[in-house]
Amino acid sequence: MAALPPGIRLFVSLSRDQWFRALVLVLTFLFYCSFHLSRKPITIVKGELHRHCSEPHEVELHSYKEFVIHNQGPLYSEQNASRCGWAPFDKKNYKQLLGALDYSFLCAYAIGMFLSGMIGERLPLRYFLSCGMLASGLFTALFGFGYFYNIHNLSYYIIIQVLNGLVQTTGWPSVVTCIGNWFGKGKRGLIMGVWNSHTSVGNILGSLIAGYWVSNCWGMSFLVPGMIISFMGIICFLFLVEHPQDIKSEATPAPQGCHVYKVQNKLLQMTEAPEQQEFQDMLGPSPIYPTHHVIVLQKEIKIAGNGSAAISFLGALKIPGVVEFSMCLLFAKLVSYTFLFWLPLYIKNVGHMDVRRAGDLSTLFDVGGIIGGIVAGVISDKAQKRATTCGFMLLCSAPTLYFFSSVSNMGAGFTVGMLLVCGALVNGPYSLITTAVSADLGTHKSLKGNAHALSTVTAIIDGTGSVGAALGPLLAGLLSPYGWDNVFFMLMLSDALALLFLLRLIRKELSCRRPNVQEITEYKEH
């Protein structure tokens, strides 16, 4: 009899619960990837909305392009654009107008995030997330319709950005809550570091899709991502399982540090040593040998999980570390989103590249972000020091940004290397705080197993960060007319302030000594 193929052996070796966990992990990755994919086009299209038309050869090329497009028929509307770009972004104050687009989206996102977490606690997450994705797809496509229907009213684009910012807030609290429902604390930094690469993967795909269409038909740069996120919304409605109890899974979450086993009509709750829990496999519980146990009724476990009251906003703020990490994320996200919204235009202006090449090159920043998120997760898991890991990367980030601004005009080779390094150092702390740290705080021991707190805590941390995300692109739009050096000085100052808010937590982590192997052995024997 022939041996089973390796793929089939893997298939049959995984339990039902492990398959559901893997499904939730993959689906939530794809869902939030599509959110960022739909946000990215505006950063690529900026270079097409306003062209540098002061050079004679550019004016001549654009005039010829207008003539050709005008004779192709009514489908194309670029003949109504001025030779400097797409009205109203063809004026000298185009940077302020483009900054207004960013600010309107991010300000609405920041305000909506505080509300979205509390709403998400009280509604089925599958419906909440699906509706948000479908609405986001609609508004993303409506922005692109401005190209096809010759819309040159600034108010139209700002209203679309505001509405899109509001509905996009449904994404992050929902996917983090789903992950928190299905996965425990073991190696959370590594798992969530890899999982959080959906942000960078979405940015990369969004850049490539938008860059493919931007020079010929920038409306498609929005229409295609809008269709993609709408399709993923349908997939969410059909397949997402938000909690193990929804399928009566054996993966019913136990209180922190415990495993639950069914014994006839009751549950056997067994405590687990902290060092065992730390290295627990995320996709399946490993065998343990309990030191003591208690018997609890299944009904009591259910009440402790889903029946607990939703936590209040002020109650979530009282959780130790929430305020510090929220303020740190405000400045860290300010830096990250300034790069997200302005990096392609910066590379185009400083490197003297065309729009498509600048957009493609900017994806290297997101590649570095993937590496930085994973490295930050691994280090924080190994050292068990989340704040110290973030602080070290923030400390290295500021001088790196200064060096990047100095070598950006020295050729593509220097730019490529610095984009990777800057992406890792800028997005590493951002990734760690919005995933592993948020999940840790949302399941803090002071909550006494309240499963409803995770969505609110996540929304508070990311909502505060989104305030910085709104301010960063706005300040970049105001400062860039006076020189890009001013923008980079603002970014370096933001990194310093982010580090400042973590100093108390870093000092507390460094003052806590971890027990050595001998002490752990003596504790077990006792």
Coordinates of C-alpha atoms in Angstrom, one line a residue:
M1 CA 0.0 0.0 0.0
A2 CA 1.4 3.4 -1.0
A3 CA 2.1 6.0 1.6
L4 CA -0.3 9.0 1.8
P5 CA 1.0 12.1 0.1
P6 CA 2.4 14.7 2.5
G7 CA -0.4 17.2 1.7
I8 CA -3.1 14.6 2.6
R9 CA -1.2 13.7 5.8
L10 CA -1.2 17.3 6.8
F11 CA -4.9 17.6 5.9
V12 CA -6.0 14.7 8.1
S13 CA -3.6 15.5 10.9
L14 CA -5.3 18.9 11.7
S15 CA -8.4 18.8 13.9
R16 CA -11.7 20.5 13.1
D17 CA -10.9 23.4 15.4
Q18 CA -7.5 23.9 13.8
W19 CA -9.0 24.1 10.4
F20 CA -11.5 26.7 11.6
R21 CA -8.7 28.7 13.2
A22 CA -6.7 28.6 10.0
L23 CA -9.8 29.7 8.0
V24 CA -10.4 32.7 10.3
L25 CA -6.8 33.7 10.1
V26 CA -6.7 33.6 6.3
L27 CA -10.1 35.3 5.9
T28 CA -9.4 38.2 8.2
F29 CA -6.0 38.6 6.5
L30 CA -7.7 38.9 3.1
F31 CA -10.4 41.2 4.5
Y32 CA -8.1 43.8 5.9
C33 CA -5.8 43.5 3.0
S34 CA -8.7 44.6 0.8
F35 CA -9.3 47.6 3.1
H36 CA -5.8 48.9 2.6
L37 CA -5.9 48.0 -1.1
S38 CA -8.8 50.4 -1.5
R39 CA -7.1 53.2 0.5
K40 CA -3.9 53.2 -1.6
P41 CA -5.1 54.5 -5.0
I42 CA -5.4 58.2 -3.9
T43 CA -1.6 58.2 -3.1
I44 CA -0.8 57.0 -6.6
V45 CA -3.3 59.2 -8.4
K46 CA -2.0 62.4 -6.8
G47 CA 0.8 62.6 -9.3
E48 CA -1.8 62.5 -12.2
L49 CA -4.3 64.9 -10.6
H50 CA -1.6 67.5 -10.7
R51 CA 1.1 67.4 -13.3
H52 CA 4.2 69.6 -13.3
C53 CA 3.4 71.5 -16.5
S54 CA 6.0 74.2 -16.3
E55 CA 8.4 72.3 -18.5
P56 CA 7.7 72.9 -22.2
H57 CA 8.1 69.2 -23.3
E58 CA 5.5 68.1 -20.7
V59 CA 3.0 70.7 -21.9
E60 CA 3.4 69.6 -25.5
L61 CA 3.1 65.9 -24.6
H62 CA -0.1 66.5 -22.7
S63 CA -1.6 68.6 -25.5
Y64 CA -1.0 65.8 -28.0
K65 CA -2.6 63.3 -25.5
E66 CA -5.6 65.5 -25.2
F67 CA -6.1 65.5 -28.9
V68 CA -5.9 61.8 -29.2
I69 CA -8.3 61.1 -26.3
H70 CA -10.7 63.7 -27.6
N71 CA -11.1 61.8 -30.8
Q72 CA -11.6 58.4 -29.2
G73 CA -15.1 59.2 -28.1
P74 CA -17.1 60.3 -25.0
L75 CA -16.0 57.4 -22.7
Y76 CA -12.8 59.3 -21.9
S77 CA -13.1 62.6 -20.2
E78 CA -9.5 63.8 -19.9
Q79 CA -10.0 66.4 -22.6
N80 CA -11.8 68.4 -19.9
A81 CA -8.8 68.4 -17.7
S82 CA -6.3 71.3 -17.9
R83 CA -2.8 70.9 -19.1
C84 CA -1.6 71.0 -15.4
G85 CA -3.8 68.1 -14.3
W86 CA -7.4 67.4 -13.2
A87 CA -9.3 70.5 -12.0
P88 CA -9.5 71.6 -9.3
F89 CA -6.1 70.1 -8.4
D90 CA -4.4 71.9 -11.3
K91 CA -3.9 75.1 -9.3
K92 CA -0.7 76.3 -7.5
N93 CA -2.3 75.3 -4.1
Y94 CA -2.6 71.7 -5.2
K95 CA -0.7 70.4 -2.2
Q96 CA -3.2 71.9 0.2
L97 CA -6.1 70.5 -1.9
L98 CA -4.6 67.1 -1.9
G99 CA -3.9 67.4 1.8
A100 CA -7.5 68.2 2.3
L101 CA -8.6 65.0 0.6
D102 CA -6.3 63.0 3.0
Y103 CA -7.4 65.0 6.0
S104 CA -11.1 64.5 5.3
F105 CA -10.7 60.8 5.0
L106 CA -8.5 60.3 8.1
C107 CA -10.4 62.8 10.3
A108 CA -13.6 60.9 9.6
Y109 CA -11.7 57.6 10.2
A110 CA -10.4 58.8 13.5
I111 CA -13.8 60.0 14.8
G112 CA -15.6 56.9 13.5
M113 CA -13.1 54.5 15.1
F114 CA -14.1 55.5 18.6
L115 CA -17.7 54.8 17.8
S116 CA -17.1 51.7 15.7
G117 CA -15.6 49.7 18.5
M118 CA -18.6 50.2 20.8
I119 CA -21.1 49.5 18.0
G120 CA -19.2 46.4 17.0
E121 CA -19.5 45.0 20.5
R122 CA -23.3 45.2 20.3
L123 CA -23.8 43.8 16.7
P124 CA -22.9 40.6 15.0
L125 CA -19.4 41.2 13.7
R126 CA -20.1 39.3 10.4
Y127 CA -22.9 41.6 9.5
F128 CA -21.1 44.7 10.7
L129 CA -17.9 43.9 8.8
S130 CA -19.7 42.8 5.6
C131 CA -21.8 46.0 5.4
G132 CA -18.7 48.1 6.0
M133 CA -16.8 46.4 3.2
L134 CA -19.6 46.7 0.7
A135 CA -20.1 50.4 1.6
S136 CA -16.4 51.0 1.3
G137 CA -16.3 49.4 -2.2
L138 CA -19.2 51.7 -3.2
F139 CA -17.5 54.9 -2.1
T140 CA -14.1 53.9 -3.5
A141 CA -15.8 53.3 -6.9
L142 CA -17.7 56.6 -6.7
F143 CA -14.4 58.5 -6.4
G144 CA -13.3 56.9 -9.7
F145 CA -16.6 57.8 -11.3
G146 CA -15.5 61.4 -11.0
Y147 CA -13.1 60.7 -14.0
F148 CA -15.8 59.1 -16.2
Y149 CA -18.4 61.7 -15.5
N150 CA -16.2 64.8 -15.7
I151 CA -16.7 65.8 -12.0
H152 CA -14.4 68.7 -11.1
N153 CA -16.1 69.8 -7.8
L154 CA -13.8 69.6 -4.8
S155 CA -16.8 69.1 -2.5
Y156 CA -17.8 65.9 -4.3
Y157 CA -14.4 64.3 -3.7
I158 CA -14.2 65.5 0.0
I159 CA -17.7 64.1 0.7
I160 CA -16.7 60.8 -0.8
Q161 CA -13.6 60.7 1.3
V162 CA -15.5 61.5 4.5
L163 CA -18.1 58.8 3.9
N164 CA -15.4 56.2 3.0
G165 CA -13.4 57.1 6.1
L166 CA -16.4 56.4 8.3
V167 CA -17.3 53.0 6.8
Q168 CA -13.7 51.9 6.8
T169 CA -13.7 52.0 10.6
T170 CA -15.7 48.8 10.6
G171 CA -12.7 46.8 9.6
W172 CA -10.0 46.9 12.3
P173 CA -12.0 46.3 15.5
S174 CA -13.9 43.5 13.7
V175 CA -10.9 41.5 12.5
V176 CA -8.9 42.0 15.7
T177 CA -11.8 40.8 17.8
C178 CA -12.3 37.8 15.6
I179 CA -8.6 36.9 16.0
G180 CA -8.8 37.5 19.8
N181 CA -11.8 35.2 20.0
W182 CA -10.1 32.3 18.2
F183 CA -6.5 32.6 19.4
G184 CA -4.8 32.7 22.8
K185 CA -1.8 34.5 24.1
G186 CA 0.9 32.0 23.1
K187 CA 3.4 33.6 20.6
R188 CA 0.9 36.3 19.9
G189 CA 3.6 38.7 18.8
L190 CA 4.9 36.4 16.1
I191 CA 1.5 35.2 14.8
M192 CA 0.1 38.7 14.7
G193 CA 3.3 40.1 13.3
V194 CA 2.9 37.8 10.3
W195 CA -0.9 38.3 10.1
N196 CA -0.5 42.1 10.3
S197 CA 1.5 42.0 7.0
H198 CA -2.0 42.4 5.4
T199 CA -1.5 46.1 5.8
S200 CA 1.6 46.2 3.7
V201 CA 0.4 43.5 1.3
G202 CA -2.7 45.6 0.7
N203 CA -0.7 48.7 0.2
I204 CA 1.6 46.9 -2.3
L205 CA -1.3 45.5 -4.3
G206 CA -3.2 48.8 -4.2
S207 CA -0.1 50.6 -5.6
L208 CA 0.4 48.1 -8.4
I209 CA -3.3 48.1 -9.4
A210 CA -3.6 51.9 -9.3
G211 CA -0.2 52.3 -11.0
Y212 CA -1.3 50.1 -13.9
W213 CA -4.2 52.4 -14.7
V214 CA -3.1 55.8 -13.5
S215 CA -1.5 57.2 -16.7
N216 CA -4.3 56.1 -19.0
C217 CA -7.5 56.1 -17.0
W218 CA -7.1 57.0 -13.4
G219 CA -10.8 56.3 -12.7
M220 CA -10.1 52.6 -13.0
S221 CA -7.4 52.9 -10.3
F222 CA -10.4 53.4 -7.9
L223 CA -13.0 51.3 -9.6
V224 CA -11.1 48.0 -9.6
P225 CA -10.1 48.2 -5.8
G226 CA -13.7 49.1 -5.1
M227 CA -14.9 45.9 -6.8
I228 CA -12.3 43.8 -5.0
I229 CA -13.3 45.0 -1.5
S230 CA -17.0 44.5 -2.3
F231 CA -16.3 41.0 -3.4
M232 CA -14.5 40.3 -0.2
G233 CA -17.5 41.7 1.7
I234 CA -19.6 39.0 0.1
I235 CA -17.1 36.4 1.1
C236 CA -17.1 37.7 4.6
F237 CA -20.9 37.4 4.8
L238 CA -20.8 33.8 3.5
F239 CA -17.9 32.3 5.4
L240 CA -16.7 34.3 8.5
V241 CA -17.2 32.5 11.8
E242 CA -16.6 35.2 14.5
H243 CA -16.5 33.0 17.6
P244 CA -15.8 29.3 18.3
Q245 CA -19.1 29.1 20.2
D246 CA -20.9 29.8 16.9
I247 CA -20.1 26.4 15.7
K248 CA -20.2 24.7 19.1
S249 CA -16.5 24.2 18.8
E250 CA -14.3 22.4 21.3
A251 CA -12.2 25.6 21.2
T252 CA -14.3 27.3 23.9
P253 CA -12.0 30.0 25.3
A254 CA -11.0 29.4 28.9
P255 CA -10.0 32.0 31.5
Q256 CA -6.4 33.1 31.1
G257 CA -3.9 30.4 32.0
C258 CA -6.5 27.5 31.8
H259 CA -7.6 24.7 29.6
V260 CA -11.2 23.4 29.5
Y261 CA -12.1 19.8 28.9
K262 CA -15.6 18.3 28.7
V263 CA -16.5 15.8 31.3
Q264 CA -20.1 14.5 30.6
N265 CA -22.3 17.6 31.1
K266 CA -19.6 19.7 32.9
L267 CA -16.3 21.3 32.1
L268 CA -13.0 20.4 33.7
Q269 CA -11.0 23.6 34.0
M270 CA -7.3 23.1 34.5
T271 CA -4.7 25.8 35.3
E272 CA -1.5 26.1 33.3
A273 CA 1.8 27.4 34.4
P274 CA 2.7 30.8 32.8
E275 CA 5.8 29.5 31.0
Q276 CA 3.7 26.7 29.4
Q277 CA 1.0 29.1 28.3
E278 CA 3.6 31.4 26.8
F279 CA 4.8 28.8 24.3
Q280 CA 1.4 27.3 23.6
D281 CA 0.9 26.5 19.9
M282 CA -1.5 29.0 18.4
L283 CA -3.2 26.5 16.1
G284 CA -3.8 23.8 18.7
P285 CA -3.5 23.2 22.4
S286 CA -0.5 21.1 23.5
P287 CA -0.8 18.4 26.3
I288 CA -0.3 19.8 29.8
Y289 CA 0.0 18.4 33.2
P290 CA -2.1 20.4 35.6
T291 CA -1.0 21.2 39.2
H292 CA -4.6 21.6 40.4
H293 CA -8.1 21.8 39.0
V294 CA -11.7 22.8 39.8
I295 CA -15.0 21.7 38.4
V296 CA -17.3 24.4 37.0
L297 CA -20.6 24.2 35.2
Q298 CA -20.7 24.9 31.5
K299 CA -23.5 27.5 32.0
E300 CA -21.2 29.5 34.2
I301 CA -18.4 29.5 31.5
K302 CA -20.9 30.8 29.0
I303 CA -22.0 33.6 31.2
A304 CA -18.4 34.6 31.9
G305 CA -17.8 34.8 28.1
N306 CA -20.7 36.1 26.1
G307 CA -23.0 37.1 28.8
S308 CA -20.7 39.8 30.4
A309 CA -21.6 43.4 30.0
A310 CA -19.8 45.5 27.4
I311 CA -17.1 47.7 28.9
S312 CA -17.5 51.4 29.0
F313 CA -15.2 53.9 27.3
L314 CA -13.8 55.2 30.6
G315 CA -13.5 51.7 31.9
A316 CA -11.3 50.7 29.0
L317 CA -9.1 53.8 29.6
K318 CA -8.4 52.6 33.1
I319 CA -6.7 49.4 31.9
P320 CA -3.0 49.8 32.6
G321 CA -1.0 50.8 29.5
V322 CA -4.0 51.8 27.3
V323 CA -3.4 55.5 27.5
E324 CA 0.4 55.2 27.0
F325 CA 0.2 53.0 24.0
S326 CA -2.6 55.0 22.5
M327 CA -0.6 58.2 22.7
C328 CA 2.5 56.4 21.3
L329 CA 0.5 55.1 18.4
L330 CA -0.9 58.6 17.7
F331 CA 2.6 59.8 16.8
A332 CA 3.8 56.5 15.3
K333 CA 0.8 56.4 13.0
L334 CA 1.3 60.0 12.1
V335 CA 4.7 59.0 10.6
S336 CA 3.4 55.9 8.9
Y337 CA 0.4 57.5 7.2
T338 CA 2.5 60.5 6.1
F339 CA 4.6 58.0 4.2
L340 CA 1.5 56.1 3.0
F341 CA -0.2 59.2 1.5
W342 CA 2.8 61.3 0.4
L343 CA 5.7 58.9 -0.4
P344 CA 4.9 58.4 -4.1
L345 CA 4.6 62.1 -4.7
Y346 CA 7.8 62.8 -2.8
I347 CA 9.7 60.2 -4.9
K348 CA 8.2 61.6 -8.1
N349 CA 9.3 65.2 -7.2
V350 CA 12.7 64.5 -5.7
G351 CA 13.7 61.5 -7.8
H352 CA 12.3 63.1 -11.1
M353 CA 10.4 59.9 -12.0
D354 CA 7.1 59.3 -13.7
V355 CA 4.0 58.5 -11.7
R356 CA 4.0 54.8 -12.3
R357 CA 7.6 54.2 -11.5
A358 CA 7.4 56.3 -8.3
G359 CA 4.3 54.3 -7.2
D360 CA 6.1 51.0 -7.9
L361 CA 9.2 52.1 -6.0
S362 CA 7.1 53.3 -3.0
T363 CA 6.0 49.7 -2.4
L364 CA 9.4 48.9 -1.0
F365 CA 8.5 50.9 2.1
D366 CA 5.6 48.4 2.6
V367 CA 8.0 45.4 2.0
G368 CA 10.1 46.8 4.8
G369 CA 7.0 47.2 6.9
I370 CA 6.3 43.4 6.6
I371 CA 9.8 42.6 7.8
G372 CA 9.6 45.1 10.6
G373 CA 6.3 43.8 11.9
I374 CA 7.5 40.2 12.0
V375 CA 10.8 41.1 13.6
A376 CA 9.1 43.3 16.3
G377 CA 6.7 40.4 17.0
V378 CA 9.5 37.8 17.4
I379 CA 11.6 40.1 19.6
S380 CA 8.7 41.1 21.9
D381 CA 7.6 37.4 22.2
K382 CA 11.1 36.3 23.1
A383 CA 11.9 39.2 25.5
Q384 CA 8.3 39.6 26.8
K385 CA 8.8 43.4 26.6
R386 CA 6.4 45.0 24.1
A387 CA 7.1 48.6 25.1
T388 CA 10.9 48.2 25.1
T389 CA 10.8 46.6 21.6
C390 CA 8.7 49.6 20.3
G391 CA 10.9 52.1 22.0
F392 CA 14.1 50.7 20.5
M393 CA 12.7 50.8 17.0
L394 CA 11.4 54.3 17.5
L395 CA 14.9 55.4 18.7
C396 CA 16.5 54.0 15.6
S397 CA 13.8 55.4 13.3
A398 CA 14.5 59.1 13.8
P399 CA 18.1 59.2 12.5
T400 CA 17.2 56.8 9.7
L401 CA 14.5 59.2 8.5
Y402 CA 17.1 62.0 8.4
F403 CA 19.5 59.9 6.4
F404 CA 16.8 58.9 4.0
S405 CA 16.0 62.6 3.3
S406 CA 19.7 63.2 2.6
V407 CA 20.2 60.4 0.1
S408 CA 16.8 60.5 -1.7
N409 CA 18.2 62.5 -4.6
M410 CA 21.4 60.4 -5.0
G411 CA 19.8 57.7 -7.2
A412 CA 17.5 54.8 -7.1
G413 CA 20.0 52.5 -5.4
F414 CA 20.2 54.5 -2.2
T415 CA 16.5 55.1 -2.3
V416 CA 15.7 51.3 -2.5
G417 CA 17.9 50.4 0.5
M418 CA 16.6 53.3 2.7
L419 CA 13.0 52.6 1.9
L420 CA 13.3 49.0 3.2
V421 CA 15.0 50.1 6.4
C422 CA 12.6 53.0 7.0
G423 CA 9.6 50.8 6.3
A424 CA 10.8 48.3 8.9
L425 CA 11.6 50.8 11.6
V426 CA 8.5 53.0 11.1
N427 CA 5.9 50.2 10.7
G428 CA 7.4 47.8 13.2
P429 CA 6.1 49.6 16.4
Y430 CA 2.9 50.6 14.6
S431 CA 2.2 46.9 13.7
L432 CA 3.1 45.6 17.2
I433 CA 0.8 48.1 19.0
T434 CA -2.2 47.7 16.8
T435 CA -2.1 43.9 17.0
A436 CA -0.4 42.1 19.8
V437 CA -0.4 45.0 22.3
S438 CA -4.1 45.7 21.6
A439 CA -5.0 42.1 22.0
D440 CA -2.9 41.8 25.3
L441 CA -4.6 44.9 26.8
G442 CA -8.1 43.8 25.5
T443 CA -7.6 40.5 27.5
H444 CA -5.9 42.1 30.5
K445 CA -6.3 40.3 33.8
S446 CA -8.1 43.3 35.3
L447 CA -11.0 42.6 32.9
K448 CA -11.7 39.2 34.6
G449 CA -12.5 37.4 31.3
N450 CA -14.8 40.1 29.8
A451 CA -14.8 39.1 26.2
H452 CA -16.6 42.3 25.1
A453 CA -13.7 44.5 26.0
L454 CA -11.4 43.6 23.1
S455 CA -13.3 45.5 20.5
T456 CA -13.5 48.7 22.6
V457 CA -9.8 48.6 23.6
T458 CA -8.8 48.1 20.0
A459 CA -10.9 50.9 18.8
I460 CA -9.6 53.3 21.5
I461 CA -5.9 52.5 20.6
D462 CA -6.4 52.6 16.9
G463 CA -8.8 55.6 17.0
T464 CA -6.2 57.6 18.9
G465 CA -3.6 56.6 16.4
S466 CA -6.0 57.6 13.6
V467 CA -5.9 61.2 15.0
G468 CA -2.2 61.2 14.2
A469 CA -2.9 59.6 10.9
A470 CA -5.2 62.5 10.1
L471 CA -2.7 65.1 11.2
G472 CA 0.3 63.7 9.5
P473 CA -0.8 64.0 5.8
L474 CA -2.4 67.4 6.6
L475 CA 0.8 68.8 8.1
A476 CA 2.8 67.3 5.2
G477 CA 0.5 69.2 2.8
L478 CA 1.0 72.5 4.7
L479 CA 4.8 72.1 5.1
S480 CA 5.9 70.6 1.8
P481 CA 5.5 73.9 -0.2
Y482 CA 8.3 75.3 2.1
G483 CA 10.6 72.3 1.5
W484 CA 10.5 68.5 2.1
D485 CA 13.1 69.0 4.8
N486 CA 10.4 70.5 7.0
V487 CA 8.3 67.4 6.5
F488 CA 11.1 65.1 7.6
F489 CA 11.8 67.3 10.7
M490 CA 8.1 66.9 11.7
L491 CA 8.4 63.1 11.2
M492 CA 11.5 62.9 13.4
L493 CA 9.9 65.0 16.1
S494 CA 6.9 62.7 16.1
D495 CA 9.1 59.6 16.6
A496 CA 10.7 61.3 19.6
L497 CA 7.3 62.1 21.1
A498 CA 6.1 58.5 20.5
L499 CA 9.1 57.3 22.4
L500 CA 8.5 59.8 25.2
F501 CA 5.1 58.4 26.0
L502 CA 6.5 54.9 26.3
L503 CA 9.3 55.7 28.8
R504 CA 7.3 54.9 31.9
L505 CA 6.3 51.5 30.5
I506 CA 9.9 50.8 29.3
R507 CA 11.3 51.6 32.7
K508 CA 8.7 49.3 34.3
E509 CA 9.5 46.4 31.9
L510 CA 13.3 46.8 32.4
S511 CA 12.9 46.8 36.2
C512 CA 11.0 43.5 36.2
R513 CA 13.4 40.6 36.3
R514 CA 12.2 37.3 34.7
P515 CA 12.8 34.2 36.8
N516 CA 15.6 31.9 35.7
V517 CA 15.4 28.2 35.0
Q518 CA 16.4 27.2 38.5
E519 CA 13.7 29.4 40.1
I520 CA 11.1 28.0 37.7
T521 CA 12.1 24.4 38.6
E522 CA 12.0 25.2 42.4
Y523 CA 8.5 26.7 42.0
K524 CA 7.3 23.6 40.2
E525 CA 8.7 21.3 42.9
H526 CA 7.1 23.4 45.6

